[in-house]
Short mmCIF file of C-alpha atoms in Angstrom, two decimals:
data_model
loop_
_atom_site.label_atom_id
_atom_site.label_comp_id
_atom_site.label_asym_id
_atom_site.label_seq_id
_atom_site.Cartn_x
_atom_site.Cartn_y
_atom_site.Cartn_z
CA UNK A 14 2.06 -15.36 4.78
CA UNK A 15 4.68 -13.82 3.05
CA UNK A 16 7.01 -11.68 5.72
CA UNK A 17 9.20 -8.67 3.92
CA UNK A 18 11.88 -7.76 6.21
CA UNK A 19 13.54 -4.13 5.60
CA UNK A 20 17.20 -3.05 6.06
CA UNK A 21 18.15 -0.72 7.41
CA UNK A 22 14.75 1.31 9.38
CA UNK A 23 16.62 4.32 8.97
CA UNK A 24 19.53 6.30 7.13
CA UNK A 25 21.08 9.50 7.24
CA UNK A 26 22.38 10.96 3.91
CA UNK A 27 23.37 14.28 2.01
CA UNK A 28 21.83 15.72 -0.94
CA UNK A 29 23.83 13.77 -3.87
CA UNK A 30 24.50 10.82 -1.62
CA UNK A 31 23.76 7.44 -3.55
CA UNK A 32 21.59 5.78 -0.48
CA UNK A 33 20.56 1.42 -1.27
CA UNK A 34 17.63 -0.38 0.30
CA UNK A 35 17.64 -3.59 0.95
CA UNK A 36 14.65 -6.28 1.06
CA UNK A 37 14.21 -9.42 1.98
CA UNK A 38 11.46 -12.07 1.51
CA UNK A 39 10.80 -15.13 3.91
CA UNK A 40 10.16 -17.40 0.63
CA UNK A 41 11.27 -16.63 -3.15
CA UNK A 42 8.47 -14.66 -4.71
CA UNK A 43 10.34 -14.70 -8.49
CA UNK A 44 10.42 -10.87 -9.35
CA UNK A 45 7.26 -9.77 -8.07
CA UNK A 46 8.15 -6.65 -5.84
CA UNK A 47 7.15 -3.52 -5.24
CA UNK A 48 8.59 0.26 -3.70
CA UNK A 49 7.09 2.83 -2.68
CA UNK A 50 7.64 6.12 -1.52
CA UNK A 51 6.01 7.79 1.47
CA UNK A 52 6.17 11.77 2.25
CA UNK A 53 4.39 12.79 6.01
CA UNK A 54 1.17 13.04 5.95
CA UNK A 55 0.87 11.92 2.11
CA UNK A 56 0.04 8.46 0.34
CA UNK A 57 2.29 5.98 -0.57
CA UNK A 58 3.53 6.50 -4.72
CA UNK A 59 4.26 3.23 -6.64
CA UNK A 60 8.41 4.06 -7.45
CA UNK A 61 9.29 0.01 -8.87
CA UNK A 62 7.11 -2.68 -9.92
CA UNK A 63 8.13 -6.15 -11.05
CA UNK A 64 11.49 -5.66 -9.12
CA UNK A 65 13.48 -3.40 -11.33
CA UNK A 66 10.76 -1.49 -13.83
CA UNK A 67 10.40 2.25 -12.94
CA UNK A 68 7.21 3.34 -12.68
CA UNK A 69 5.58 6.03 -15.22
CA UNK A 70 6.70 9.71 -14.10
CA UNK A 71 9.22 8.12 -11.37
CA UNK A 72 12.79 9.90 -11.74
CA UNK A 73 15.19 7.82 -13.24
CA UNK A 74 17.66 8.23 -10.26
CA UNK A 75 15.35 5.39 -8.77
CA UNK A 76 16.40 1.65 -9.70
CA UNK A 77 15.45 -1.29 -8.22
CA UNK A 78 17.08 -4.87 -8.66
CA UNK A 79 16.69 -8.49 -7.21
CA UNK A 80 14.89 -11.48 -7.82
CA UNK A 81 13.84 -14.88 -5.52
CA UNK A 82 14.34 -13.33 -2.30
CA UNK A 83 16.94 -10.64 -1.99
CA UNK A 84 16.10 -7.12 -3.62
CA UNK A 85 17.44 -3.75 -3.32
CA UNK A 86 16.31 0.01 -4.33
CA UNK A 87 19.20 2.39 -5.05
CA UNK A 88 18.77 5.94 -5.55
CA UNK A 89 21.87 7.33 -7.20
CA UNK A 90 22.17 11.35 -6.27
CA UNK A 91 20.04 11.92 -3.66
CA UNK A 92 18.06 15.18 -4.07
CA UNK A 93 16.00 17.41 -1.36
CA UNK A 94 12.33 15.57 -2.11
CA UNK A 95 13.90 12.01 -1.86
CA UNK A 96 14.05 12.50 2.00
CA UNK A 97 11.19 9.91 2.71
CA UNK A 98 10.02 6.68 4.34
CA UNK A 99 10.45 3.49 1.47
CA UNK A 100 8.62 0.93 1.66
CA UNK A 101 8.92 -2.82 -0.19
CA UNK A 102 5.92 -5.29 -1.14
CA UNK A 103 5.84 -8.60 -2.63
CA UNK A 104 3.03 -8.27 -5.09
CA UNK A 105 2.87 -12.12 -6.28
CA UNK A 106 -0.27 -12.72 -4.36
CA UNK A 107 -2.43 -12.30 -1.19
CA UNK A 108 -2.23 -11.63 1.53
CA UNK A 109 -0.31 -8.80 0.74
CA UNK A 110 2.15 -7.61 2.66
CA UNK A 111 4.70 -4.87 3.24
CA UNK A 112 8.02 -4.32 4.55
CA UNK A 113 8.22 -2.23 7.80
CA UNK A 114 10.31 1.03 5.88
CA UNK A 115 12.84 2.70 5.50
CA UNK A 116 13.45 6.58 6.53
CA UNK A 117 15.80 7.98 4.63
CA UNK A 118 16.82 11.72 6.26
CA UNK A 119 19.28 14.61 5.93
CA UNK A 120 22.65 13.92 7.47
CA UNK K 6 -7.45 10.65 -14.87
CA UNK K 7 -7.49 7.90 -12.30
CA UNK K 8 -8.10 9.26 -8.46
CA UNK K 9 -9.66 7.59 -5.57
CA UNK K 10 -11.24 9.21 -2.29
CA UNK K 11 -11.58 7.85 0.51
CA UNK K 12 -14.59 8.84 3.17
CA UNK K 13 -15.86 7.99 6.53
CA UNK K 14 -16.03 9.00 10.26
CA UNK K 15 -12.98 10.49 12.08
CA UNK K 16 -14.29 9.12 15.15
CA UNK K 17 -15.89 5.70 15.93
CA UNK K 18 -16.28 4.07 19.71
CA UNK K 19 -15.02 0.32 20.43
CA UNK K 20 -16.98 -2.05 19.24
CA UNK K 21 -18.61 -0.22 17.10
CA UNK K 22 -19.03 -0.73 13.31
CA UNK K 23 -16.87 1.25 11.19
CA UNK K 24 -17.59 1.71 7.74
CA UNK K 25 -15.60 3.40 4.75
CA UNK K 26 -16.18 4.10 0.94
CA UNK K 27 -13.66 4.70 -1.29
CA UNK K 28 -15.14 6.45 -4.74
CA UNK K 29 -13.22 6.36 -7.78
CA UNK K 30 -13.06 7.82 -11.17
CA UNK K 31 -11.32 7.39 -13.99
CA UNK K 32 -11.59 3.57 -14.49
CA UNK K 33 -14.09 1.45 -14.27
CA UNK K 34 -14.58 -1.42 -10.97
CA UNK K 35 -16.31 -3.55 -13.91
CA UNK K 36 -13.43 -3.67 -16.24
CA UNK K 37 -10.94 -6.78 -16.91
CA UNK K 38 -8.99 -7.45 -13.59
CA UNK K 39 -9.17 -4.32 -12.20
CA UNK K 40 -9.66 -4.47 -8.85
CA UNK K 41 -9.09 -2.11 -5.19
CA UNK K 42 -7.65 -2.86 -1.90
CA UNK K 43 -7.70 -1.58 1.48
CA UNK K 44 -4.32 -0.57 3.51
CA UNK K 45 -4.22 0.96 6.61
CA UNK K 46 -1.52 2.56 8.58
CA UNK K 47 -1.29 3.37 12.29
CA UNK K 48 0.68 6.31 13.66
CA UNK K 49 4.07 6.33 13.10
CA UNK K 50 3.72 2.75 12.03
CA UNK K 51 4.21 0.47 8.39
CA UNK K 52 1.65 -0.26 5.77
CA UNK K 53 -0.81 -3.23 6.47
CA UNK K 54 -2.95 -4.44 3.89
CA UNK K 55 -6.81 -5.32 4.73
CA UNK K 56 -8.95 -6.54 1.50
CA UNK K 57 -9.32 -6.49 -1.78
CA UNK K 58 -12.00 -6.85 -4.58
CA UNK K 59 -12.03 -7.74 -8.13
CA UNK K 60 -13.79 -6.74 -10.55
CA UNK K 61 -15.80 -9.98 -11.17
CA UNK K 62 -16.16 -9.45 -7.29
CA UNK K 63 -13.46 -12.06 -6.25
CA UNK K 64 -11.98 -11.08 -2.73
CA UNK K 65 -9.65 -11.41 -0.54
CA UNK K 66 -8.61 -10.72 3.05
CA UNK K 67 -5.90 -10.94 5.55
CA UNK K 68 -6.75 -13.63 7.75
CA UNK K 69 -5.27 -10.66 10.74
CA UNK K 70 -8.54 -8.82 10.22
CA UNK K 71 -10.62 -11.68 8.61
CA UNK K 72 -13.26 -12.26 10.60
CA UNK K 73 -14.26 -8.48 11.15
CA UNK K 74 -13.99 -7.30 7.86
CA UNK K 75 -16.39 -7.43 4.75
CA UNK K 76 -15.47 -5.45 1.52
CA UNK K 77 -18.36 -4.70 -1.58
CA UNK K 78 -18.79 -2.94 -4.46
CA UNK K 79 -21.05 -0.91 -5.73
CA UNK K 80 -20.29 -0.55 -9.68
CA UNK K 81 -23.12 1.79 -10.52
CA UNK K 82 -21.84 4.26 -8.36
CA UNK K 83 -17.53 3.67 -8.54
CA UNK K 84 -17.76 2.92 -5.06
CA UNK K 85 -15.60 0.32 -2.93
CA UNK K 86 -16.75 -0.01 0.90
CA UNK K 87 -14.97 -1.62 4.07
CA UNK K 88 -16.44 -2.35 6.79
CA UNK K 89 -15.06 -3.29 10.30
CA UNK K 90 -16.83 -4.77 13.11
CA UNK K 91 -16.53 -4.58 16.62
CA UNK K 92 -13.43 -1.91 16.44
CA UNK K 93 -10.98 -1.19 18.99
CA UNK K 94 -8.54 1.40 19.97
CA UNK K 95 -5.53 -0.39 17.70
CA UNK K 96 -7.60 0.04 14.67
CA UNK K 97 -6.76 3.95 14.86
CA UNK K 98 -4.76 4.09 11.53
CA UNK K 99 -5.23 6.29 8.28
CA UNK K 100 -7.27 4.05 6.21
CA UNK K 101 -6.43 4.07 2.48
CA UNK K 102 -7.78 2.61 -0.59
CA UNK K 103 -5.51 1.90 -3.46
CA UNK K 104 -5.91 0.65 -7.12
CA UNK K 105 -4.56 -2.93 -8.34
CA UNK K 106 -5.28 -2.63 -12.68
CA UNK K 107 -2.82 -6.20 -12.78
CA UNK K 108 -1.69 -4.40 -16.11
CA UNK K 109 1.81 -5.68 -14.95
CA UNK K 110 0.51 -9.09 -13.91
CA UNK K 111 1.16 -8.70 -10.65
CA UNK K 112 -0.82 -6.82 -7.61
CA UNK K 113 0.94 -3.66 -7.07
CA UNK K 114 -0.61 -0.31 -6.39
CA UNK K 115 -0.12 2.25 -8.92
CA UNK K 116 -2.94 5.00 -7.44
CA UNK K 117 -3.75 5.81 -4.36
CA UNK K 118 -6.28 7.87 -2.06
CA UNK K 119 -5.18 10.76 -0.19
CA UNK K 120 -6.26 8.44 3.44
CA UNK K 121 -8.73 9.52 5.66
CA UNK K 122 -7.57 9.43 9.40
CA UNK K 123 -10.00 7.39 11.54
CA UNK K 124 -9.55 7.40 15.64
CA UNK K 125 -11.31 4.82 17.50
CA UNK K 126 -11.75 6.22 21.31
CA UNK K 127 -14.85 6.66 24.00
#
């Protein structure tokens, strides 16, 4: 299986802050990742697919980049509903599997 | 407009047999590729990601759960179902289902179910 190991579990930033997730695969999986944000109590919403394409309806403040094993998510002005748990997946094939997140929270 | 609902018991014992149905609407389970998998997440835990079907009904599992997990389909009525055997107190998660359409050639999830919360206890 595929591990996806997630960097840092947590950070604390301010509203306008430009906050970066990092990613990392145990074996090159091309461009075929995944992010997601998480809200309590709410489903995961697909943010990135294929690395660095923003999903339909996701803000543009959201970019993702990377490719064989290394892969990042930035968000460039942080803003009051960004404050959420982000979460990776390699989406080349099964098993699928997921990073363990990243909390992002008001400094 | 795509949604999918997930339903099934908020409380099971050990080793009993859970069982969950996602129902969906919008899209079809019979249509190219299209296909829905099963994630679960345990309190204050990560994603994990159970099964998945196809539409051709192709599936998949993780080999973690394997052996205690079946998923099906029922087309006629937009239904996916899980079912776990012989659960246990660390299967307490919020049990999703999630939609894979491989319009991007690649198996992301771009819808999701709210979750329903299952708690397995005596």
């Amino acid at each position: 299986d595929i591990q996806m190991t997630q960097s840092p579990s947590s950070v604390s930033a301010s509203v306008g802050d430009r906050v970066t997730i990092t990613c990392r695969a145990s074996r090159d999986i091309g461009n075929w990742l995944a992010w997601y944000q998480q809200k309590p109590g709410k489903a995961p919403q697909l943010l990135i697919y294929a690395a660095s394409s923003l999903q339909s309806g996701a803000p543009s403040r959201f970019s993702g980049s990377g490719s064989g094993t290394d892969f990042s998510l930035t968000i460039s002005g942080l803003q009051p509903e960004d404050f959420a748990t982000y979460y990776c997946q390699q989406s080349t094939g099964f098993p699928l599997t997921f990073g363990g997140g990243t909390k992002v929270e008001i400094k | 407009q795509v949604s999918l609902k997930e339903s099934g018991p908020v409380l099971v014992k050990p080793k009993e047999t859970l069982t969950l149905t996602c129902t969906v609407s919008g899209f079809s389970l019979s249509s190219g590729r299209m296909g829905v998998s099963w994630i679960r997440q345990p309190p204050g835990r990560a994603l994990e990601w159970l099964a998945h079907i196809f539409s051709d009904d192709e599936k998949s599992y993780n080999t973690s759960v394997n052996s205690r997990v079946t998923i099906s389909k029922d087309t006629s009525k937009s239904q996916v179902v899980l079912t776990m055997t012989n659960v246990d107190p660390v299967d307490t998660a919020t049990y999703f289902c999630a939609r894979i359409p491989l319009t991007h050639f690649a198996y992301d999830m771009d819808v999701w179910g709210k979750g329903t919360k299952v708690t397995v206890s005596s």
